[in-house]
Amino acid sequence: MTDKTKTLLASLTIYNGNIRTVKDCNASFTEMLGFSESQIKHVPLADKLVLCDESSFLNLDDLFEMAMNTSDGVFTSAKMFNNLHYAVSVKLNCVHEENETFKLYFSVSENKSLDPISKLPNGWALSSRINYLLSNEKLTLKNMILIILEADNFSTINYRYDYGIGDQYLVLLGKRLQGMVKGFGFVIRFSNAKYAILIEDYESLPQNILYNRIELICQNLCLALAKPITISNELQITKSFSIGVTSPGYDYDCYHAMEIAAETEKEKSKKYSINKFFIASSEPAAELLTRKLIIEALPEAIVKDQIEVHYQPQFDMKTRELIGLEALSRWNDETLGCIPPNIFVEITEDIGLHFEFDLWVFEKVCTQVIAWQHQQIHVPRVAINISFKTMEMTTFIDRIKYILKKTSCPTHFIELEVTETSSINNIKMLTDNMLQVKELGMHIAIDDFGTGYSSLSLVRTFHLSLDKLKLDRSLVDKVCQTKLDRNFVGHIIGLGKILNLTVLAEGVETQQQLDALIELGCDYAQGYYFSKALSRDDITAVMQDSYTTC
């Protein structure tokens, strides 16, 4: 049999269920799992290793007992917690040596906690470490600080040079950061040029002293990052960095809360385009805590159907005829109260839930349209808000086709209001999907027109697929204020006519606004002057009053 002690396999010596002194842990084990001597010696094996569910052994005692009965030992799958308390999947060979002594040999089968480019721990490792420290009552750790830093406009390195140069930059940046925090923190890489530094303060320093120390660390970071990174003799790259830091001494309850706090401060730094850092306040802003609670509650609210769809009526300006409805989400949480839709809709994009949420609303509306038809109510076209980010998804058309078939909703009842809440990443897919939406018989409107920086170019690009422009309420608010505002709105309405699109004004609240918009040639309107968004039952009554039943 091959002498495993002379191979590159990581190994441990176990005596009476405990890991023996560090001399019995070979270099491969130390390198693989990152433990120092003090962290690993005399620790019970059960604290660091768990058998996988598919293992044929009931527990570690069962594993040792079976190993005593074979000269080559036994094999199984397990998970070994590394120095960051991330569970690394390993293949394990347990060999009995003598009495209560066993030798364990490991090889890694999967380790998702390691960044392949920089070889640094990644976000998985960071979250595992922080949550472990926060939940372990045995530890005396009192203060923990998370620093998140990101190179501004890193993508320009890849575009200007190539991805190989970009990767070299990332590796050298990681090494520079490691050199700076050696001895008091560890460095992880999230993605691109976004890194994090976790500082664990076992000294339990007073908050003012800890704050001063963290401030000094960040100042030194800014100075060090101002120096160029040398790729070769011919190439040096200098980048500015945005840095955000959690509040020193604040008692965060989980990794997610710390990440949000640091990310929020980092976003503040981005506005300066220089090496800049912000440290979170000792009492996180109320909106930050609320955002965290919303993020936690939102998926369950969707699954449990706790978000209601209300409908705001839309009218022909001249005839006052009901010509449409806009579906608007309303969420009144038992704990959080009434949550404004602009907040939780934005959060769905931030956490990647926008696709499922938009389709969830789409299905709710289609189901309601059919229910109204069964009540023999004349239903106008219903507008549903969809972000460009959702409409450019590759499975978007297949999903809406499935919903339309499932609900049996005729497509001419549906209008998609496309809201530009994020940048477009796949223009070809978006174009194809918009064309297919039209082929299915649905209408498309551009929502909040006149505010987005690229709305004009988007309308020019997609005007053949569009049916309607919706004037943003900020324009309607000012239409009666100055001659310039009035002329500005008039030209936007004129643009709609040139493109053969109808124009609807949002947020109409006064007779003066209505008169001005009619004079400027606007077609339709919605807003508090006519009606607020109404519940399903209330809008049903409005439709019954407006139309003769079929």
Coordinates of C-alpha atoms in Angstrom, one line a residue:
M1 CA 0.0 0.0 0.0
T2 CA 1.2 3.5 -0.8
D3 CA 2.6 5.4 2.2
K4 CA 0.0 8.2 2.5
T5 CA 2.2 10.2 4.8
K6 CA 4.6 10.8 1.8
T7 CA 1.8 11.9 -0.5
L8 CA 0.1 15.3 -0.9
L9 CA -3.0 14.2 0.9
A10 CA -4.0 16.3 3.9
S11 CA -3.8 14.2 7.1
L12 CA -4.7 14.4 10.8
T13 CA -3.9 12.1 13.7
I14 CA -6.8 11.5 16.1
Y15 CA -6.4 10.2 19.6
N16 CA -9.5 9.4 21.7
G17 CA -11.7 11.5 19.5
N18 CA -9.5 14.6 19.7
I19 CA -7.0 16.1 17.2
R20 CA -3.5 15.6 18.5
T21 CA -0.8 18.3 18.6
V22 CA 0.0 20.2 15.5
K23 CA 2.9 18.1 14.5
D24 CA 0.4 15.4 13.7
C25 CA -1.3 17.7 11.1
N26 CA 0.7 17.7 7.9
A27 CA 1.4 20.8 5.8
S28 CA -1.2 19.9 3.2
F29 CA -3.9 19.9 5.9
T30 CA -2.8 23.3 7.2
E31 CA -2.8 24.7 3.7
M32 CA -6.1 23.2 2.7
L33 CA -8.1 24.4 5.7
G34 CA -6.0 27.3 7.0
F35 CA -5.8 26.5 10.7
S36 CA -3.0 27.8 12.9
E37 CA -1.6 25.6 15.6
S38 CA -3.7 27.1 18.4
Q39 CA -6.9 26.7 16.4
I40 CA -6.6 23.0 15.7
K41 CA -4.6 21.1 18.4
H42 CA -6.6 19.2 21.1
V43 CA -9.9 20.2 19.4
P44 CA -12.6 17.4 19.3
L45 CA -12.8 16.0 15.8
A46 CA -16.7 16.3 16.0
D47 CA -16.3 20.1 16.3
K48 CA -14.6 20.2 12.9
L49 CA -15.9 17.3 10.9
V50 CA -19.4 16.0 10.1
L51 CA -20.3 13.0 8.0
C52 CA -22.5 13.6 4.9
D53 CA -26.1 12.4 4.9
E54 CA -25.2 9.8 2.3
S55 CA -22.4 8.3 4.4
S56 CA -22.8 4.6 5.3
F57 CA -21.7 5.4 8.8
L58 CA -24.0 6.5 11.6
N59 CA -21.5 8.7 13.4
L60 CA -17.8 9.1 14.0
D61 CA -17.7 6.3 16.6
D62 CA -19.2 4.0 14.0
L63 CA -16.5 5.1 11.5
F64 CA -13.7 4.4 13.9
E65 CA -15.1 1.0 14.8
M66 CA -15.4 -0.1 11.2
A67 CA -11.8 1.2 10.5
M68 CA -10.4 -1.1 13.2
N69 CA -11.6 -4.1 11.2
T70 CA -9.7 -3.4 8.0
S71 CA -6.0 -2.9 7.2
D72 CA -6.7 -0.3 4.5
G73 CA -9.2 1.6 6.6
V74 CA -12.6 2.8 5.4
F75 CA -13.7 5.5 3.0
T76 CA -16.6 8.0 3.2
S77 CA -17.7 11.5 2.3
A78 CA -17.7 14.3 4.9
K79 CA -17.6 18.0 5.4
M80 CA -14.7 19.6 7.2
F81 CA -15.0 23.1 8.6
N82 CA -12.1 25.3 7.6
N83 CA -10.7 28.2 9.6
L84 CA -13.6 30.4 8.3
H85 CA -16.1 27.8 9.5
Y86 CA -17.0 27.0 5.9
A87 CA -18.0 23.4 5.3
V88 CA -15.6 22.1 2.7
S89 CA -16.7 18.8 1.0
V90 CA -14.0 16.1 1.4
K91 CA -13.3 12.5 0.6
L92 CA -12.1 10.8 3.7
N93 CA -10.0 7.7 4.4
C94 CA -9.9 6.6 8.1
V95 CA -7.1 4.2 9.0
H96 CA -6.6 2.5 12.5
E97 CA -3.0 2.8 13.8
E98 CA -3.1 1.5 17.4
N99 CA -5.3 1.5 20.4
E100 CA -7.4 4.7 20.3
T101 CA -5.3 6.3 17.6
F102 CA -6.5 6.8 14.0
K103 CA -5.1 8.5 10.9
L104 CA -7.4 10.5 8.7
Y105 CA -6.5 11.4 5.1
F106 CA -8.5 14.0 3.1
S107 CA -8.9 15.2 -0.4
V108 CA -11.1 18.1 -1.3
S109 CA -14.1 17.1 -3.5
E110 CA -15.7 20.6 -3.6
N111 CA -14.7 23.9 -2.1
K112 CA -17.0 26.8 -3.2
S113 CA -15.5 29.2 -0.7
L114 CA -12.3 29.9 -2.7
D115 CA -12.0 32.5 -5.5
P116 CA -10.4 30.8 -8.5
I117 CA -8.5 33.9 -9.7
S118 CA -7.1 35.5 -6.5
K119 CA -7.1 32.2 -4.5
L120 CA -8.7 34.3 -1.7
P121 CA -11.8 33.3 0.3
N122 CA -15.0 34.5 -1.4
G123 CA -18.4 35.7 -0.2
W124 CA -19.5 32.2 0.8
A125 CA -16.5 32.0 3.2
L126 CA -17.1 35.5 4.6
S127 CA -20.8 34.9 5.4
S128 CA -20.0 31.5 7.0
R129 CA -17.3 33.1 9.2
I130 CA -19.4 36.0 10.3
N131 CA -22.6 34.0 11.0
Y132 CA -20.5 31.5 13.0
L133 CA -18.9 34.2 15.1
L134 CA -22.2 35.9 15.8
S135 CA -24.0 32.7 16.8
N136 CA -21.2 31.1 18.9
E137 CA -21.8 32.1 22.5
K138 CA -18.6 30.5 23.6
L139 CA -16.5 33.1 21.8
T140 CA -15.4 36.3 23.6
L141 CA -15.5 38.3 20.4
K142 CA -17.1 41.6 21.1
N143 CA -16.3 43.8 18.1
M144 CA -16.3 42.8 14.4
I145 CA -15.8 45.2 11.6
L146 CA -16.5 44.6 7.9
I147 CA -14.8 46.8 5.3
I148 CA -16.0 46.6 1.7
L149 CA -13.9 48.2 -1.0
E150 CA -14.3 48.4 -4.8
A151 CA -12.2 49.8 -7.6
D152 CA -14.1 52.4 -9.5
N153 CA -14.7 51.5 -13.2
F154 CA -12.7 48.3 -13.1
S155 CA -14.2 47.1 -16.4
T156 CA -12.1 49.7 -18.2
I157 CA -9.0 47.6 -17.5
N158 CA -10.5 44.7 -19.3
Y159 CA -11.6 46.8 -22.2
R160 CA -8.4 48.8 -22.6
Y161 CA -6.0 45.9 -22.2
D162 CA -7.5 42.4 -21.9
Y163 CA -9.0 40.1 -19.4
G164 CA -5.6 38.5 -18.7
I165 CA -4.3 41.9 -17.5
G166 CA -7.5 42.4 -15.5
D167 CA -6.9 39.1 -13.7
Q168 CA -3.3 40.0 -13.0
Y169 CA -4.5 43.3 -11.4
L170 CA -7.0 41.4 -9.2
V171 CA -4.3 39.0 -8.0
L172 CA -1.8 41.8 -7.2
L173 CA -4.6 43.9 -5.5
G174 CA -5.5 40.9 -3.3
K175 CA -1.8 40.5 -2.3
R176 CA -1.5 44.2 -1.5
L177 CA -4.5 44.1 0.7
Q178 CA -3.3 40.9 2.5
G179 CA 0.0 42.6 3.2
M180 CA -1.8 45.6 4.7
V181 CA -4.1 43.7 7.1
K182 CA -1.8 40.8 8.0
G183 CA -2.1 40.0 11.7
F184 CA -5.4 41.7 12.3
G185 CA -7.8 40.9 9.5
F186 CA -8.4 38.7 6.5
V187 CA -9.2 39.6 2.9
I188 CA -11.9 38.1 0.7
R189 CA -12.8 38.8 -2.9
F190 CA -16.5 39.1 -3.9
S191 CA -16.4 39.7 -7.6
N192 CA -14.6 41.8 -10.2
A193 CA -12.6 44.4 -8.2
K194 CA -14.9 44.2 -5.0
Y195 CA -13.1 43.0 -2.0
A196 CA -13.8 42.8 1.8
I197 CA -11.7 42.9 4.9
L198 CA -13.0 41.3 8.1
I199 CA -11.4 42.6 11.3
E200 CA -12.1 40.6 14.4
D201 CA -11.4 42.5 17.6
Y202 CA -10.8 40.0 20.4
E203 CA -9.5 42.8 22.6
S204 CA -13.0 44.2 23.1
L205 CA -11.7 47.8 22.8
P206 CA -13.9 50.7 23.9
Q207 CA -16.0 52.0 21.1
N208 CA -14.1 55.3 20.7
I209 CA -10.7 53.7 20.6
L210 CA -11.9 51.0 18.2
Y211 CA -13.4 53.8 15.9
N212 CA -10.2 55.6 15.9
R213 CA -8.3 52.4 15.0
I214 CA -10.7 51.6 12.1
E215 CA -10.5 55.2 10.9
L216 CA -6.7 54.9 10.8
I217 CA -6.8 51.6 9.0
C218 CA -9.1 53.1 6.3
Q219 CA -6.8 56.1 5.9
N220 CA -3.9 53.8 5.4
L221 CA -6.0 51.8 2.9
C222 CA -6.6 55.0 0.9
L223 CA -2.9 55.9 0.9
A224 CA -1.9 52.4 -0.1
L225 CA -4.5 52.1 -2.9
A226 CA -3.4 55.4 -4.3
K227 CA -0.1 53.8 -5.4
P228 CA -0.2 52.2 -8.8
I229 CA -0.2 48.4 -9.2
T230 CA 2.7 47.3 -11.4
I231 CA 1.7 44.7 -14.0
S232 CA 5.0 44.9 -15.9
N233 CA 7.8 47.2 -16.5
E234 CA 5.7 48.9 -19.2
L235 CA 2.4 48.9 -17.4
Q236 CA 1.2 50.4 -14.2
I237 CA -2.5 50.8 -13.3
T238 CA -3.9 53.3 -10.8
K239 CA -7.5 53.2 -9.7
S240 CA -9.6 55.1 -7.2
F241 CA -11.5 53.0 -4.6
S242 CA -14.8 53.4 -2.8
I243 CA -14.8 52.1 0.7
G244 CA -17.7 51.4 3.1
V245 CA -17.3 50.2 6.7
T246 CA -19.7 48.8 9.3
S247 CA -20.2 50.7 12.6
P248 CA -17.5 49.8 15.1
G249 CA -19.1 48.5 18.3
Y250 CA -22.6 48.1 16.9
D251 CA -24.2 44.7 17.6
Y252 CA -25.2 43.4 14.2
D253 CA -27.3 40.2 14.3
C254 CA -26.2 38.6 11.1
Y255 CA -23.9 38.8 8.1
H256 CA -26.6 40.2 5.9
A257 CA -27.1 43.2 8.2
M258 CA -23.3 43.9 8.2
E259 CA -23.1 43.6 4.4
I260 CA -26.0 46.1 3.8
A261 CA -24.4 48.6 6.2
A262 CA -21.0 48.5 4.5
E263 CA -22.5 48.5 1.0
T264 CA -24.6 51.5 1.8
E265 CA -21.5 53.4 3.0
K266 CA -19.5 52.3 -0.1
E267 CA -22.2 53.6 -2.4
K268 CA -21.8 57.0 -0.7
S269 CA -18.1 56.9 -1.5
K270 CA -18.7 56.2 -5.2
K271 CA -19.9 59.8 -5.7
Y272 CA -16.5 61.2 -5.2
S273 CA -14.3 59.3 -7.7
I274 CA -11.4 59.5 -5.3
N275 CA -10.1 57.1 -2.6
K276 CA -12.8 57.7 -0.1
F277 CA -14.3 55.9 2.9
F278 CA -17.5 56.2 5.0
I279 CA -18.1 54.5 8.3
A280 CA -21.6 53.6 9.3
S281 CA -23.2 55.4 12.3
S282 CA -23.4 53.7 15.6
E283 CA -27.2 53.6 15.2
P284 CA -28.0 52.4 11.6
A285 CA -30.5 54.6 9.8
A286 CA -34.1 53.5 10.2
E287 CA -34.5 53.1 6.5
L288 CA -31.5 50.7 6.5
L289 CA -33.1 48.5 9.1
T290 CA -36.4 48.7 7.4
R291 CA -34.8 47.7 4.1
K292 CA -33.3 44.6 5.8
L293 CA -36.7 43.6 7.2
I294 CA -38.3 44.1 3.8
I295 CA -35.8 41.9 2.1
E296 CA -36.4 39.2 4.6
A297 CA -40.2 39.4 4.4
L298 CA -40.7 40.0 0.7
P299 CA -40.2 36.4 -0.7
E300 CA -42.7 35.0 1.9
A301 CA -45.2 37.8 1.2
I302 CA -45.2 36.8 -2.5
V303 CA -45.5 33.1 -1.8
K304 CA -48.3 33.7 0.7
D305 CA -50.2 36.1 -1.5
Q306 CA -49.9 39.0 1.0
I307 CA -49.4 41.7 -1.6
E308 CA -52.6 43.0 -3.1
V309 CA -53.1 44.4 -6.6
H310 CA -55.1 47.6 -6.7
Y311 CA -56.2 49.4 -9.9
Q312 CA -56.1 53.0 -10.8
P313 CA -58.6 54.0 -13.5
Q314 CA -57.5 55.9 -16.7
F315 CA -59.8 58.2 -18.6
D316 CA -60.2 59.9 -21.9
M317 CA -59.5 63.6 -21.1
K318 CA -62.3 65.0 -23.2
T319 CA -65.1 62.5 -22.9
R320 CA -64.2 61.3 -19.3
E321 CA -64.7 57.7 -20.6
L322 CA -63.0 54.9 -18.7
I323 CA -60.4 53.6 -21.1
G324 CA -58.0 51.6 -19.0
L325 CA -56.7 50.5 -15.6
E326 CA -53.2 50.4 -14.2
A327 CA -52.4 47.5 -11.9
L328 CA -50.4 48.7 -8.8
S329 CA -49.0 46.5 -6.1
R330 CA -49.9 47.3 -2.5
W331 CA -48.2 45.7 0.5
N332 CA -49.5 46.2 4.0
D333 CA -47.3 44.0 6.3
E334 CA -48.5 43.2 9.8
T335 CA -45.1 44.2 11.3
L336 CA -43.8 46.8 8.9
G337 CA -47.0 48.5 8.0
C338 CA -47.7 50.0 4.6
I339 CA -44.6 49.7 2.5
P340 CA -44.4 52.1 -0.5
P341 CA -44.3 50.2 -3.8
N342 CA -41.4 52.1 -5.1
I343 CA -39.3 50.8 -2.3
F344 CA -40.2 47.1 -2.5
V345 CA -40.3 47.0 -6.3
E346 CA -36.7 48.5 -6.3
I347 CA -35.7 45.8 -3.8
T348 CA -37.0 43.0 -6.0
E349 CA -34.4 44.1 -8.6
D350 CA -31.6 44.5 -6.0
I351 CA -32.1 40.9 -4.8
G352 CA -32.9 39.4 -8.2
L353 CA -36.6 38.8 -7.5
H354 CA -37.9 41.1 -10.1
F355 CA -38.5 38.5 -12.7
E356 CA -40.7 36.3 -10.5
F357 CA -42.4 39.3 -8.9
D358 CA -43.3 40.9 -12.3
L359 CA -44.7 37.6 -13.5
W360 CA -46.6 37.0 -10.3
V361 CA -48.4 40.4 -10.8
F362 CA -49.0 39.5 -14.5
E363 CA -50.7 36.2 -13.5
K364 CA -52.8 38.0 -10.8
V365 CA -54.1 40.5 -13.3
C366 CA -54.8 37.9 -16.0
T367 CA -56.7 35.8 -13.4
Q368 CA -58.7 38.9 -12.3
V369 CA -59.6 39.9 -15.9
I370 CA -61.2 36.4 -16.5
A371 CA -63.0 36.7 -13.1
W372 CA -64.5 40.0 -14.3
Q373 CA -65.5 38.5 -17.6
H374 CA -67.3 35.7 -15.8
Q375 CA -69.2 38.5 -13.9
Q376 CA -70.2 39.9 -17.3
I377 CA -68.3 43.1 -16.6
H378 CA -67.0 45.1 -19.5
V379 CA -63.2 45.2 -18.8
P380 CA -60.9 47.9 -20.3
R381 CA -57.3 47.3 -21.1
V382 CA -55.2 46.7 -17.9
A383 CA -51.6 48.0 -17.7
I384 CA -49.0 46.0 -15.9
N385 CA -45.6 47.4 -14.9
I386 CA -42.7 45.4 -16.2
S387 CA -39.0 46.5 -16.0
F388 CA -36.7 46.3 -18.9
K389 CA -34.6 44.0 -16.7
T390 CA -37.5 41.5 -16.7
M391 CA -38.4 41.9 -20.3
E392 CA -34.9 41.1 -21.5
M393 CA -34.9 37.7 -19.7
T394 CA -34.5 34.8 -22.2
T395 CA -37.5 32.9 -20.7
F396 CA -39.8 35.9 -20.5
I397 CA -42.0 35.1 -23.5
D398 CA -42.3 31.4 -22.6
R399 CA -43.3 32.3 -19.1
I400 CA -46.0 34.8 -20.2
K401 CA -47.3 32.4 -22.8
Y402 CA -47.7 29.8 -20.1
I403 CA -49.6 32.2 -17.8
L404 CA -51.9 33.3 -20.7
K405 CA -52.7 29.7 -21.5
K406 CA -53.1 28.8 -17.8
T407 CA -55.5 31.7 -17.2
S408 CA -57.2 31.8 -20.6
C409 CA -56.8 35.6 -20.6
P410 CA -57.2 37.2 -24.0
T411 CA -54.1 39.2 -24.8
H412 CA -55.9 42.4 -26.1
F413 CA -56.9 43.1 -22.5
I414 CA -53.2 43.5 -21.5
E415 CA -50.8 46.4 -21.8
L416 CA -47.2 46.1 -20.5
E417 CA -45.9 49.4 -19.1
V418 CA -42.1 49.1 -19.5
T419 CA -40.3 50.9 -16.7
E420 CA -36.7 51.8 -17.2
T421 CA -35.4 51.1 -13.7
S422 CA -32.1 49.5 -14.6
S423 CA -29.6 49.5 -17.5
I424 CA -30.3 47.3 -20.5
N425 CA -27.8 44.4 -20.7
N426 CA -29.2 42.4 -23.7
I427 CA -30.6 44.8 -26.3
K428 CA -31.2 42.0 -28.9
M429 CA -33.2 39.8 -26.5
L430 CA -35.2 42.9 -25.4
T431 CA -36.0 43.8 -29.0
D432 CA -37.0 40.2 -29.9
N433 CA -39.2 40.0 -26.8
M434 CA -40.9 43.3 -27.4
L435 CA -41.7 42.2 -31.0
Q436 CA -43.1 38.9 -29.7
V437 CA -45.3 40.7 -27.1
K438 CA -46.8 42.7 -30.0
E439 CA -47.3 39.5 -32.0
L440 CA -49.2 38.0 -29.1
G441 CA -51.6 40.9 -29.3
M442 CA -50.6 42.9 -26.2
H443 CA -49.9 46.7 -26.1
I444 CA -46.7 48.3 -24.9
A445 CA -46.3 51.7 -23.2
I446 CA -43.2 53.5 -22.0
D447 CA -43.8 54.5 -18.3
D448 CA -42.4 57.6 -16.6
F449 CA -41.5 59.2 -19.9
G450 CA -39.5 62.4 -19.7
T451 CA -37.3 61.4 -16.7
G452 CA -35.0 58.5 -17.7
Y453 CA -31.7 59.6 -19.2
S454 CA -32.1 57.3 -22.2
S455 CA -35.9 57.3 -22.6
L456 CA -35.7 59.4 -25.8
S457 CA -33.3 57.0 -27.5
L458 CA -35.3 54.0 -26.3
V459 CA -38.5 55.4 -27.8
R460 CA -36.7 56.1 -31.0
T461 CA -35.3 52.5 -31.1
F462 CA -38.5 50.8 -30.1
H463 CA -41.2 53.1 -31.5
L464 CA -42.6 50.5 -33.9
S465 CA -43.3 48.2 -31.0
L466 CA -44.9 50.9 -28.8
D467 CA -48.5 52.1 -28.4
K468 CA -48.4 54.7 -25.7
L469 CA -46.2 57.2 -23.9
K470 CA -46.9 58.0 -20.2
L471 CA -45.9 61.5 -19.1
D472 CA -44.1 61.3 -15.8
R473 CA -46.0 63.0 -12.9
S474 CA -43.0 65.3 -12.3
L475 CA -43.8 66.9 -15.7
V476 CA -47.5 67.1 -15.0
D477 CA -46.8 68.9 -11.7
K478 CA -45.1 71.7 -13.4
V479 CA -47.2 72.1 -16.6
C480 CA -49.0 75.1 -15.1
Q481 CA -46.0 76.7 -13.4
T482 CA -44.0 78.4 -16.2
K483 CA -44.2 78.9 -20.0
L484 CA -41.1 76.9 -20.3
D485 CA -42.6 73.9 -18.5
R486 CA -45.8 74.1 -20.5
N487 CA -43.8 74.2 -23.8
F488 CA -41.6 71.3 -22.7
V489 CA -44.6 69.1 -22.0
G490 CA -46.2 70.3 -25.3
H491 CA -43.1 69.2 -27.3
I492 CA -43.1 65.7 -25.6
I493 CA -46.8 65.3 -26.5
G494 CA -46.0 66.4 -30.0
L495 CA -43.2 63.8 -30.2
G496 CA -45.8 61.1 -29.3
K497 CA -48.0 62.3 -32.2
I498 CA -45.0 62.2 -34.6
L499 CA -44.4 58.6 -33.6
N500 CA -48.1 57.8 -33.9
L501 CA -48.4 57.1 -30.2
T502 CA -51.1 58.0 -27.7
V503 CA -50.1 60.0 -24.7
L504 CA -51.3 59.5 -21.2
A505 CA -50.5 61.9 -18.3
E506 CA -49.8 60.5 -14.9
G507 CA -50.5 62.3 -11.6
V508 CA -53.2 64.7 -12.8
E509 CA -54.5 66.3 -9.6
T510 CA -56.1 69.7 -10.6
Q511 CA -58.6 71.1 -13.1
Q512 CA -55.9 73.6 -14.2
Q513 CA -53.5 70.7 -15.1
L514 CA -56.3 68.9 -16.9
D515 CA -57.2 72.0 -19.0
A516 CA -53.6 72.6 -19.9
L517 CA -53.0 69.0 -21.0
I518 CA -56.2 69.0 -23.1
E519 CA -55.1 72.2 -24.8
L520 CA -51.6 70.7 -25.5
G521 CA -53.3 67.6 -27.1
C522 CA -52.8 65.0 -24.5
D523 CA -55.1 62.0 -25.0
Y524 CA -55.6 60.2 -21.6
A525 CA -55.0 60.8 -17.9
Q526 CA -54.9 59.2 -14.5
G527 CA -54.4 60.7 -11.1
Y528 CA -56.1 61.8 -7.9
Y529 CA -58.2 64.4 -9.8
F530 CA -60.1 61.4 -11.2
S531 CA -59.5 58.6 -8.6
K532 CA -56.8 57.0 -6.5
A533 CA -55.8 53.4 -7.0
L534 CA -58.8 51.3 -5.8
S535 CA -59.1 47.8 -4.4
R536 CA -60.5 45.0 -6.5
D537 CA -64.0 45.4 -5.1
D538 CA -64.0 49.2 -5.5
I539 CA -62.8 49.2 -9.0
T540 CA -65.3 46.6 -9.9
A541 CA -68.1 49.0 -8.8
V542 CA -66.5 51.8 -10.9
M543 CA -66.5 49.6 -14.0
Q544 CA -70.1 48.5 -13.4
D545 CA -71.1 52.2 -13.2
S546 CA -69.1 53.1 -16.3
Y547 CA -70.3 50.3 -18.6
T548 CA -73.4 48.5 -19.5
T549 CA -73.1 44.8 -18.6
C550 CA -72.7 42.4 -21.4

